[in-house]
PDB file of C-alpha atoms in Angstrom:
ATOM      1  CA  MET M   1       0.000   0.000   0.000  1.00  0.00           C
ATOM      2  CA  GLU M   2       1.255   3.475  -0.811  1.00  0.00           C
ATOM      3  CA  ARG M   3       2.066   5.535   2.262  1.00  0.00           C
ATOM      4  CA  SER M   4       0.217   8.475   0.713  1.00  0.00           C
ATOM      5  CA  MET M   5      -3.091   6.613   1.072  1.00  0.00           C
ATOM      6  CA  LYS M   6      -5.207   8.176   3.805  1.00  0.00           C
ATOM      7  CA  THR M   7      -5.984   5.969   6.790  1.00  0.00           C
ATOM      8  CA  VAL M   8      -9.091   5.956   8.985  1.00  0.00           C
ATOM      9  CA  LEU M   9      -9.786   4.266  12.323  1.00  0.00           C
ATOM     10  CA  VAL M  10     -13.392   3.103  12.716  1.00  0.00           C
ATOM     11  CA  THR M  11     -14.423   1.781  16.130  1.00  0.00           C
ATOM     12  CA  GLY M  12     -17.427  -0.446  16.606  1.00  0.00           C
ATOM     13  CA  ALA M  13     -16.761  -1.628  13.058  1.00  0.00           C
ATOM     14  CA  GLY M  14     -17.970  -5.202  13.449  1.00  0.00           C
ATOM     15  CA  SER M  15     -21.592  -4.514  12.508  1.00  0.00           C
ATOM     16  CA  GLY M  16     -24.255  -1.893  11.882  1.00  0.00           C
ATOM     17  CA  ILE M  17     -23.193   1.711  11.369  1.00  0.00           C
ATOM     18  CA  GLY M  18     -19.521   0.934  11.996  1.00  0.00           C
ATOM     19  CA  ALA M  19     -19.341  -1.826   9.395  1.00  0.00           C
ATOM     20  CA  ALA M  20     -21.254   0.244   6.831  1.00  0.00           C
ATOM     21  CA  THR M  21     -18.936   3.194   7.500  1.00  0.00           C
ATOM     22  CA  ALA M  22     -15.822   1.056   7.097  1.00  0.00           C
ATOM     23  CA  ARG M  23     -17.052  -0.187   3.718  1.00  0.00           C
ATOM     24  CA  THR M  24     -18.129   3.287   2.569  1.00  0.00           C
ATOM     25  CA  LEU M  25     -14.812   4.884   3.517  1.00  0.00           C
ATOM     26  CA  SER M  26     -12.897   2.121   1.779  1.00  0.00           C
ATOM     27  CA  ARG M  27     -14.771   2.897  -1.428  1.00  0.00           C
ATOM     28  CA  ALA M  28     -13.862   6.560  -0.861  1.00  0.00           C
ATOM     29  CA  GLY M  29     -10.181   5.614  -0.971  1.00  0.00           C
ATOM     30  CA  TYR M  30      -9.216   5.188   2.677  1.00  0.00           C
ATOM     31  CA  ALA M  31      -7.171   2.387   4.160  1.00  0.00           C
ATOM     32  CA  VAL M  32      -9.418   1.211   6.993  1.00  0.00           C
ATOM     33  CA  ALA M  33      -8.397   0.106  10.469  1.00  0.00           C
ATOM     34  CA  ALA M  34     -11.597  -1.599  11.614  1.00  0.00           C
ATOM     35  CA  LEU M  35     -11.800  -2.066  15.384  1.00  0.00           C
ATOM     36  CA  ALA M  36     -14.366  -3.963  17.445  1.00  0.00           C
ATOM     37  CA  ARG M  37     -14.675  -6.188  20.509  1.00  0.00           C
ATOM     38  CA  THR M  38     -15.785  -9.248  18.539  1.00  0.00           C
ATOM     39  CA  SER M  39     -12.889 -10.590  16.494  1.00  0.00           C
ATOM     40  CA  ASP M  40     -14.830 -12.762  14.040  1.00  0.00           C
ATOM     41  CA  GLU M  41     -17.166  -9.893  13.101  1.00  0.00           C
ATOM     42  CA  VAL M  42     -14.436  -7.330  12.538  1.00  0.00           C
ATOM     43  CA  GLU M  43     -12.247  -9.828  10.688  1.00  0.00           C
ATOM     44  CA  ALA M  44     -15.173 -10.468   8.341  1.00  0.00           C
ATOM     45  CA  VAL M  45     -15.578  -6.736   7.682  1.00  0.00           C
ATOM     46  CA  ALA M  46     -11.863  -6.319   6.911  1.00  0.00           C
ATOM     47  CA  LYS M  47     -11.901  -9.397   4.679  1.00  0.00           C
ATOM     48  CA  HIS M  48     -14.911  -8.051   2.749  1.00  0.00           C
ATOM     49  CA  ILE M  49     -13.074  -4.777   2.137  1.00  0.00           C
ATOM     50  CA  ARG M  50      -9.936  -6.534   0.929  1.00  0.00           C
ATOM     51  CA  GLN M  51     -11.927  -8.834  -1.357  1.00  0.00           C
ATOM     52  CA  ALA M  52     -13.509  -5.746  -2.895  1.00  0.00           C
ATOM     53  CA  GLY M  53     -10.055  -4.382  -3.681  1.00  0.00           C
ATOM     54  CA  GLY M  54      -9.633  -2.135  -0.652  1.00  0.00           C
ATOM     55  CA  GLU M  55      -7.041  -1.993   2.104  1.00  0.00           C
ATOM     56  CA  ALA M  56      -8.046  -2.958   5.650  1.00  0.00           C
ATOM     57  CA  ILE M  57      -6.822  -4.445   8.897  1.00  0.00           C
ATOM     58  CA  ALA M  58      -8.914  -5.811  11.770  1.00  0.00           C
ATOM     59  CA  LEU M  59      -8.190  -4.761  15.348  1.00  0.00           C
ATOM     60  CA  THR M  60      -9.868  -6.511  18.278  1.00  0.00           C
ATOM     61  CA  ALA M  61     -10.215  -4.299  21.338  1.00  0.00           C
ATOM     62  CA  ASP M  62     -12.500  -3.049  24.079  1.00  0.00           C
ATOM     63  CA  VAL M  63     -12.516   0.722  23.529  1.00  0.00           C
ATOM     64  CA  ALA M  64     -12.594   1.311  27.294  1.00  0.00           C
ATOM     65  CA  ASP M  65      -9.396  -0.707  27.920  1.00  0.00           C
ATOM     66  CA  GLU M  66      -6.452   1.697  27.778  1.00  0.00           C
ATOM     67  CA  ALA M  67      -3.692  -0.888  27.355  1.00  0.00           C
ATOM     68  CA  VAL M  68      -5.466  -2.754  24.573  1.00  0.00           C
ATOM     69  CA  MET M  69      -6.433   0.443  22.766  1.00  0.00           C
ATOM     70  CA  ARG M  70      -2.887   1.765  23.029  1.00  0.00           C
ATOM     71  CA  ALA M  71      -1.602  -1.468  21.490  1.00  0.00           C
ATOM     72  CA  SER M  72      -4.217  -1.243  18.725  1.00  0.00           C
ATOM     73  CA  LEU M  73      -3.123   2.280  17.776  1.00  0.00           C
ATOM     74  CA  GLU M  74       0.488   1.117  17.738  1.00  0.00           C
ATOM     75  CA  THR M  75      -0.460  -1.684  15.344  1.00  0.00           C
ATOM     76  CA  LEU M  76      -2.300   0.778  13.111  1.00  0.00           C
ATOM     77  CA  ILE M  77       0.663   3.148  12.897  1.00  0.00           C
ATOM     78  CA  LYS M  78       3.117   0.290  12.412  1.00  0.00           C
ATOM     79  CA  THR M  79       0.980  -1.003   9.534  1.00  0.00           C
ATOM     80  CA  TYR M  80       0.107   2.231   7.741  1.00  0.00           C
ATOM     81  CA  GLY M  81       2.521   4.815   9.116  1.00  0.00           C
ATOM     82  CA  ARG M  82      -0.152   7.484   9.469  1.00  0.00           C
ATOM     83  CA  LEU M  83      -3.642   8.309  10.715  1.00  0.00           C
ATOM     84  CA  ASP M  84      -5.842  10.864   8.968  1.00  0.00           C
ATOM     85  CA  ALA M  85      -9.368  10.313  10.262  1.00  0.00           C
ATOM     86  CA  VAL M  86     -11.259   8.734  13.149  1.00  0.00           C
ATOM     87  CA  VAL M  87     -14.845   7.541  13.451  1.00  0.00           C
ATOM     88  CA  ALA M  88     -15.627   7.022  17.154  1.00  0.00           C
ATOM     89  CA  ASN M  89     -18.674   4.823  16.761  1.00  0.00           C
ATOM     90  CA  ALA M  90     -18.353   2.084  19.401  1.00  0.00           C
ATOM     91  CA  GLY M  91     -21.137   2.169  21.960  1.00  0.00           C
ATOM     92  CA  VAL M  92     -23.913   0.315  23.743  1.00  0.00           C
ATOM     93  CA  ASN M  93     -27.526   1.075  24.527  1.00  0.00           C
ATOM     94  CA  GLY M  94     -27.103  -0.578  27.919  1.00  0.00           C
ATOM     95  CA  VAL M  95     -30.002  -0.922  30.327  1.00  0.00           C
ATOM     96  CA  TRP M  96     -33.018   1.370  30.017  1.00  0.00           C
ATOM     97  CA  ALA M  97     -34.954   1.492  33.295  1.00  0.00           C
ATOM     98  CA  PRO M  98     -36.462   3.929  35.798  1.00  0.00           C
ATOM     99  CA  ILE M  99     -33.685   5.834  37.570  1.00  0.00           C
ATOM    100  CA  ASP M 100     -34.504   4.245  40.947  1.00  0.00           C
ATOM    101  CA  ASP M 101     -34.373   0.789  39.353  1.00  0.00           C
ATOM    102  CA  LEU M 102     -31.194   1.309  37.302  1.00  0.00           C
ATOM    103  CA  THR M 103     -28.286  -0.123  39.295  1.00  0.00           C
ATOM    104  CA  PRO M 104     -24.945   1.656  39.778  1.00  0.00           C
ATOM    105  CA  GLU M 105     -23.245  -1.201  37.914  1.00  0.00           C
ATOM    106  CA  GLU M 106     -25.566  -0.786  34.931  1.00  0.00           C
ATOM    107  CA  TRP M 107     -25.005   2.987  34.920  1.00  0.00           C
ATOM    108  CA  ASP M 108     -21.225   2.533  35.108  1.00  0.00           C
ATOM    109  CA  HIS M 109     -21.185   0.009  32.255  1.00  0.00           C
ATOM    110  CA  THR M 110     -22.890   2.444  29.860  1.00  0.00           C
ATOM    111  CA  MET M 111     -20.596   5.277  30.962  1.00  0.00           C
ATOM    112  CA  ARG M 112     -17.521   3.073  30.584  1.00  0.00           C
ATOM    113  CA  ILE M 113     -18.161   2.077  26.985  1.00  0.00           C
ATOM    114  CA  ASN M 114     -19.808   5.210  25.603  1.00  0.00           C
ATOM    115  CA  LEU M 115     -17.895   7.979  27.382  1.00  0.00           C
ATOM    116  CA  ARG M 116     -14.607   6.459  28.544  1.00  0.00           C
ATOM    117  CA  GLY M 117     -14.377   4.559  25.248  1.00  0.00           C
ATOM    118  CA  THR M 118     -14.880   7.720  23.199  1.00  0.00           C
ATOM    119  CA  TYR M 119     -12.395   9.628  25.360  1.00  0.00           C
ATOM    120  CA  LEU M 120      -9.724   6.923  25.041  1.00  0.00           C
ATOM    121  CA  THR M 121     -10.202   6.664  21.281  1.00  0.00           C
ATOM    122  CA  LEU M 122      -9.627  10.389  20.851  1.00  0.00           C
ATOM    123  CA  HIS M 123      -6.946  10.621  23.556  1.00  0.00           C
ATOM    124  CA  LEU M 124      -4.825   8.019  21.792  1.00  0.00           C
ATOM    125  CA  ALA M 125      -5.595   8.983  18.176  1.00  0.00           C
ATOM    126  CA  ILE M 126      -5.252  12.769  18.268  1.00  0.00           C
ATOM    127  CA  PRO M 127      -1.447  12.832  18.722  1.00  0.00           C
ATOM    128  CA  HIS M 128      -1.185  11.014  15.381  1.00  0.00           C
ATOM    129  CA  LEU M 129      -3.731  13.314  13.696  1.00  0.00           C
ATOM    130  CA  LYS M 130      -1.713  16.347  14.758  1.00  0.00           C
ATOM    131  CA  ALA M 131       1.090  15.332  12.385  1.00  0.00           C
ATOM    132  CA  GLU M 132      -0.826  16.308   9.232  1.00  0.00           C
ATOM    133  CA  GLY M 133      -4.218  17.475  10.453  1.00  0.00           C
ATOM    134  CA  GLY M 134      -7.342  15.403   9.959  1.00  0.00           C
ATOM    135  CA  SER M 135     -10.978  14.881  10.772  1.00  0.00           C
ATOM    136  CA  ILE M 136     -13.002  13.125  13.463  1.00  0.00           C
ATOM    137  CA  VAL M 137     -16.639  12.083  13.584  1.00  0.00           C
ATOM    138  CA  VAL M 138     -18.222  10.940  16.849  1.00  0.00           C
ATOM    139  CA  VAL M 139     -21.417   8.909  16.570  1.00  0.00           C
ATOM    140  CA  SER M 140     -23.837  10.328  19.136  1.00  0.00           C
ATOM    141  CA  SER M 141     -27.656  10.000  18.941  1.00  0.00           C
ATOM    142  CA  ILE M 142     -30.888  11.963  18.838  1.00  0.00           C
ATOM    143  CA  ASN M 143     -31.277  10.724  22.442  1.00  0.00           C
ATOM    144  CA  GLY M 144     -29.702  13.230  24.788  1.00  0.00           C
ATOM    145  CA  THR M 145     -29.228  15.846  22.068  1.00  0.00           C
ATOM    146  CA  ARG M 146     -32.732  16.521  20.729  1.00  0.00           C
ATOM    147  CA  THR M 147     -34.953  13.713  22.061  1.00  0.00           C
ATOM    148  CA  PHE M 148     -35.710  13.019  25.719  1.00  0.00           C
ATOM    149  CA  THR M 149     -38.769  10.760  25.552  1.00  0.00           C
ATOM    150  CA  SER M 150     -37.182   7.300  25.194  1.00  0.00           C
ATOM    151  CA  PRO M 151     -38.419   5.525  28.338  1.00  0.00           C
ATOM    152  CA  GLY M 152     -35.701   4.790  30.898  1.00  0.00           C
ATOM    153  CA  ALA M 153     -32.805   5.890  28.654  1.00  0.00           C
ATOM    154  CA  SER M 154     -31.218   8.171  31.260  1.00  0.00           C
ATOM    155  CA  ALA M 155     -27.728   6.624  31.246  1.00  0.00           C
ATOM    156  CA  TYR M 156     -27.668   6.336  27.468  1.00  0.00           C
ATOM    157  CA  ALA M 157     -28.936   9.905  26.972  1.00  0.00           C
ATOM    158  CA  VAL M 158     -26.300  11.274  29.344  1.00  0.00           C
ATOM    159  CA  THR M 159     -23.511   9.564  27.416  1.00  0.00           C
ATOM    160  CA  LYS M 160     -24.792  10.824  24.081  1.00  0.00           C
ATOM    161  CA  ALA M 161     -25.165  14.371  25.395  1.00  0.00           C
ATOM    162  CA  GLY M 162     -21.650  14.056  26.790  1.00  0.00           C
ATOM    163  CA  GLN M 163     -20.270  12.977  23.429  1.00  0.00           C
ATOM    164  CA  LEU M 164     -21.738  16.048  21.736  1.00  0.00           C
ATOM    165  CA  ALA M 165     -20.404  18.302  24.500  1.00  0.00           C
ATOM    166  CA  LEU M 166     -16.957  16.742  24.008  1.00  0.00           C
ATOM    167  CA  VAL M 167     -17.126  17.405  20.267  1.00  0.00           C
ATOM    168  CA  GLN M 168     -18.040  21.047  20.788  1.00  0.00           C
ATOM    169  CA  GLN M 169     -15.423  21.504  23.512  1.00  0.00           C
ATOM    170  CA  LEU M 170     -12.682  20.017  21.328  1.00  0.00           C
ATOM    171  CA  ALA M 171     -13.544  21.841  18.090  1.00  0.00           C
ATOM    172  CA  PRO M 172     -11.745  25.097  19.022  1.00  0.00           C
ATOM    173  CA  GLU M 173      -8.993  23.224  20.866  1.00  0.00           C
ATOM    174  CA  LEU M 174      -8.139  21.084  17.853  1.00  0.00           C
ATOM    175  CA  GLY M 175      -8.670  23.732  15.192  1.00  0.00           C
ATOM    176  CA  ARG M 176      -5.160  25.116  15.639  1.00  0.00           C
ATOM    177  CA  HIS M 177      -3.860  21.667  14.697  1.00  0.00           C
ATOM    178  CA  ARG M 178      -5.986  21.580  11.520  1.00  0.00           C
ATOM    179  CA  ILE M 179      -8.195  18.879  12.985  1.00  0.00           C
ATOM    180  CA  ARG M 180     -11.968  19.074  12.512  1.00  0.00           C
ATOM    181  CA  ILE M 181     -14.375  17.227  14.801  1.00  0.00           C
ATOM    182  CA  ASN M 182     -18.122  16.781  14.304  1.00  0.00           C
ATOM    183  CA  ALA M 183     -20.929  14.544  15.531  1.00  0.00           C
ATOM    184  CA  VAL M 184     -23.634  12.581  13.792  1.00  0.00           C
ATOM    185  CA  CYS M 185     -26.827  11.943  15.749  1.00  0.00           C
ATOM    186  CA  PRO M 186     -28.790   9.050  14.233  1.00  0.00           C
ATOM    187  CA  GLY M 187     -32.404   8.280  15.005  1.00  0.00           C
ATOM    188  CA  ALA M 188     -33.955   4.876  14.389  1.00  0.00           C
ATOM    189  CA  ILE M 189     -31.520   2.914  12.218  1.00  0.00           C
ATOM    190  CA  GLU M 190     -31.650  -0.743  11.219  1.00  0.00           C
ATOM    191  CA  THR M 191     -28.809  -2.214  13.307  1.00  0.00           C
ATOM    192  CA  ALA M 192     -28.339  -5.037  15.799  1.00  0.00           C
ATOM    193  CA  ILE M 193     -27.801  -2.700  18.770  1.00  0.00           C
ATOM    194  CA  ASP M 194     -31.368  -3.232  19.978  1.00  0.00           C
ATOM    195  CA  ASP M 195     -30.539  -6.915  20.458  1.00  0.00           C
ATOM    196  CA  ASN M 196     -28.131  -5.843  23.211  1.00  0.00           C
ATOM    197  CA  THR M 197     -30.573  -3.488  24.929  1.00  0.00           C
ATOM    198  CA  GLN M 198     -32.312  -4.396  28.167  1.00  0.00           C
ATOM    199  CA  ILE M 199     -35.475  -2.410  28.886  1.00  0.00           C
ATOM    200  CA  ARG M 200     -37.183  -2.743  32.277  1.00  0.00           C
ATOM    201  CA  HIS M 201     -40.503  -1.250  33.408  1.00  0.00           C
ATOM    202  CA  ALA M 202     -40.946   1.008  30.383  1.00  0.00           C
ATOM    203  CA  GLU M 203     -44.535   1.579  31.453  1.00  0.00           C
ATOM    204  CA  LYS M 204     -43.222   3.544  34.452  1.00  0.00           C
ATOM    205  CA  THR M 205     -41.209   6.039  32.410  1.00  0.00           C
ATOM    206  CA  GLU M 206     -43.055   6.379  29.106  1.00  0.00           C
ATOM    207  CA  VAL M 207     -44.346   9.848  28.276  1.00  0.00           C
ATOM    208  CA  PRO M 208     -47.767   9.475  26.582  1.00  0.00           C
ATOM    209  CA  SER M 209     -47.987  11.409  23.329  1.00  0.00           C
ATOM    210  CA  ILE M 210     -50.117  11.446  20.213  1.00  0.00           C
ATOM    211  CA  TRP M 211     -48.099  11.154  17.010  1.00  0.00           C
ATOM    212  CA  PRO M 212     -48.972  11.699  13.403  1.00  0.00           C
ATOM    213  CA  GLU M 213     -49.090   8.438  11.485  1.00  0.00           C
ATOM    214  CA  GLY M 214     -45.559   7.122  11.820  1.00  0.00           C
ATOM    215  CA  GLN M 215     -42.731   8.731  13.773  1.00  0.00           C
ATOM    216  CA  ILE M 216     -40.348   9.322  10.873  1.00  0.00           C
ATOM    217  CA  PRO M 217     -41.737  11.945   8.470  1.00  0.00           C
ATOM    218  CA  ILE M 218     -39.577  11.057   5.462  1.00  0.00           C
ATOM    219  CA  THR M 219     -40.265   7.319   5.529  1.00  0.00           C
ATOM    220  CA  GLY M 220     -43.554   7.020   7.390  1.00  0.00           C
ATOM    221  CA  ASP M 221     -42.316   4.697  10.108  1.00  0.00           C
ATOM    222  CA  GLU M 222     -39.441   2.845   8.452  1.00  0.00           C
ATOM    223  CA  PRO M 223     -36.061   3.183  10.175  1.00  0.00           C
ATOM    224  CA  GLY M 224     -33.067   4.494   8.293  1.00  0.00           C
ATOM    225  CA  ARG M 225     -30.235   2.325   7.023  1.00  0.00           C
ATOM    226  CA  SER M 226     -26.701   2.129   8.362  1.00  0.00           C
ATOM    227  CA  GLU M 227     -25.561   3.391   4.965  1.00  0.00           C
ATOM    228  CA  ASP M 228     -27.529   6.624   5.508  1.00  0.00           C
ATOM    229  CA  VAL M 229     -25.299   7.373   8.479  1.00  0.00           C
ATOM    230  CA  ALA M 230     -22.155   6.107   6.753  1.00  0.00           C
ATOM    231  CA  ASP M 231     -22.675   8.476   3.809  1.00  0.00           C
ATOM    232  CA  ALA M 232     -23.029  11.443   6.166  1.00  0.00           C
ATOM    233  CA  ILE M 233     -19.869  10.433   8.027  1.00  0.00           C
ATOM    234  CA  ALA M 234     -17.981  10.171   4.731  1.00  0.00           C
ATOM    235  CA  PHE M 235     -19.092  13.692   3.863  1.00  0.00           C
ATOM    236  CA  LEU M 236     -17.986  15.128   7.212  1.00  0.00           C
ATOM    237  CA  LEU M 237     -14.564  13.490   6.871  1.00  0.00           C
ATOM    238  CA  SER M 238     -14.107  14.752   3.321  1.00  0.00           C
ATOM    239  CA  ASP M 239     -12.668  18.032   2.033  1.00  0.00           C
ATOM    240  CA  ALA M 240     -16.216  18.995   1.023  1.00  0.00           C
ATOM    241  CA  ALA M 241     -16.818  19.610   4.764  1.00  0.00           C
ATOM    242  CA  ARG M 242     -13.548  21.516   5.221  1.00  0.00           C
ATOM    243  CA  HIS M 243     -15.239  24.496   6.944  1.00  0.00           C
ATOM    244  CA  ILE M 244     -17.452  22.447   9.279  1.00  0.00           C
ATOM    245  CA  THR M 245     -16.374  21.665  12.840  1.00  0.00           C
ATOM    246  CA  GLY M 246     -18.064  21.352  16.228  1.00  0.00           C
ATOM    247  CA  THR M 247     -21.369  20.628  14.518  1.00  0.00           C
ATOM    248  CA  PRO M 248     -24.032  17.961  15.197  1.00  0.00           C
ATOM    249  CA  LEU M 249     -25.824  16.442  12.212  1.00  0.00           C
ATOM    250  CA  TRP M 250     -29.113  14.710  13.000  1.00  0.00           C
ATOM    251  CA  ILE M 251     -29.760  11.764  10.693  1.00  0.00           C
ATOM    252  CA  ASP M 252     -33.254  10.714  11.608  1.00  0.00           C
ATOM    253  CA  GLY M 253     -35.658  11.551   8.776  1.00  0.00           C
ATOM    254  CA  GLY M 254     -37.151  14.257  11.011  1.00  0.00           C
ATOM    255  CA  GLN M 255     -37.938  11.798  13.835  1.00  0.00           C
ATOM    256  CA  SER M 256     -36.501  13.959  16.608  1.00  0.00           C
ATOM    257  CA  LEU M 257     -38.663  16.898  15.548  1.00  0.00           C
ATOM    258  CA  LEU M 258     -41.727  14.854  16.480  1.00  0.00           C
ATOM    259  CA  ARG M 259     -40.330  13.215  19.603  1.00  0.00           C
TER     260      ARG M 259
END
C-alpha cells in the first residue's frame, strides 16, 4: 500500500453503522483500520473490504481498555505509518430502566463504553492526527441531544449528550492543529444494537404522546439504514466539509422533531 493513502480508524466496526462506515470509507479511498470487541465480526468486515479491492486491517479491542487500545493504535501506525481520520462509533444502549431501578453497575457500564471509550479513542488517536491534520466524527444519537422521551434511557442519553459536548469543547482546541471534529446523531436505524438493549418497566417512564401516522416523516415509520449514516460520516470526513467543525448532524428523517 502506498504511504500516501489516507488511513481511517473506525471503532465499533464489526456490525451496523460501523461496518457500513468502514465499507463506505474504503470505497472513498481510505485504508481502513476496523476495530471492534468481537474478532470474528471485525475480521469479516476487513476481509470483505480486501476482497472488494480495498485496504483494511482488523483490530480486536474493548474501547474502554487503555492498554489494549494503546496497542491497537500502535499496530495501526506500524501497519500504515499514518492516521488521517477517526470515526468514534463504538457504543452500547445498555439498560433502560427507571432511575430508581437502574443499578450503579448498569449505569457505570454504559458510561464506561460510551464515554470512557470515546475519550480513550480520541486521547490516543489525536497525537497522530496532529502530524498532518485530519478529521473526526463521533457517533452520538438523537437521544440526549434533541430527544428526551425514550423511556428509561437516562444513562444512554447522558452519554450521548456528553459525546456532543466533548465534540463542541474540542472543536476550538483542535482547530489550531488543523483537525476538525463533528458529531452525527442518528435516530432509528436498522442495526443489531437493539438486540443488546435491556429495557425494564418502560410503562413507568413512558411519556404518553399522540403522534402523526408514523414517527419518521420522510419514511412514514421505516427506520433508516446504516448506509444513511455512513454516507453522512464520509461527507464530514471529506474536504467537502472543510469548513465544518463542532457541529451535530441529525440523521433521523425528522424523527426527533416529532419526539
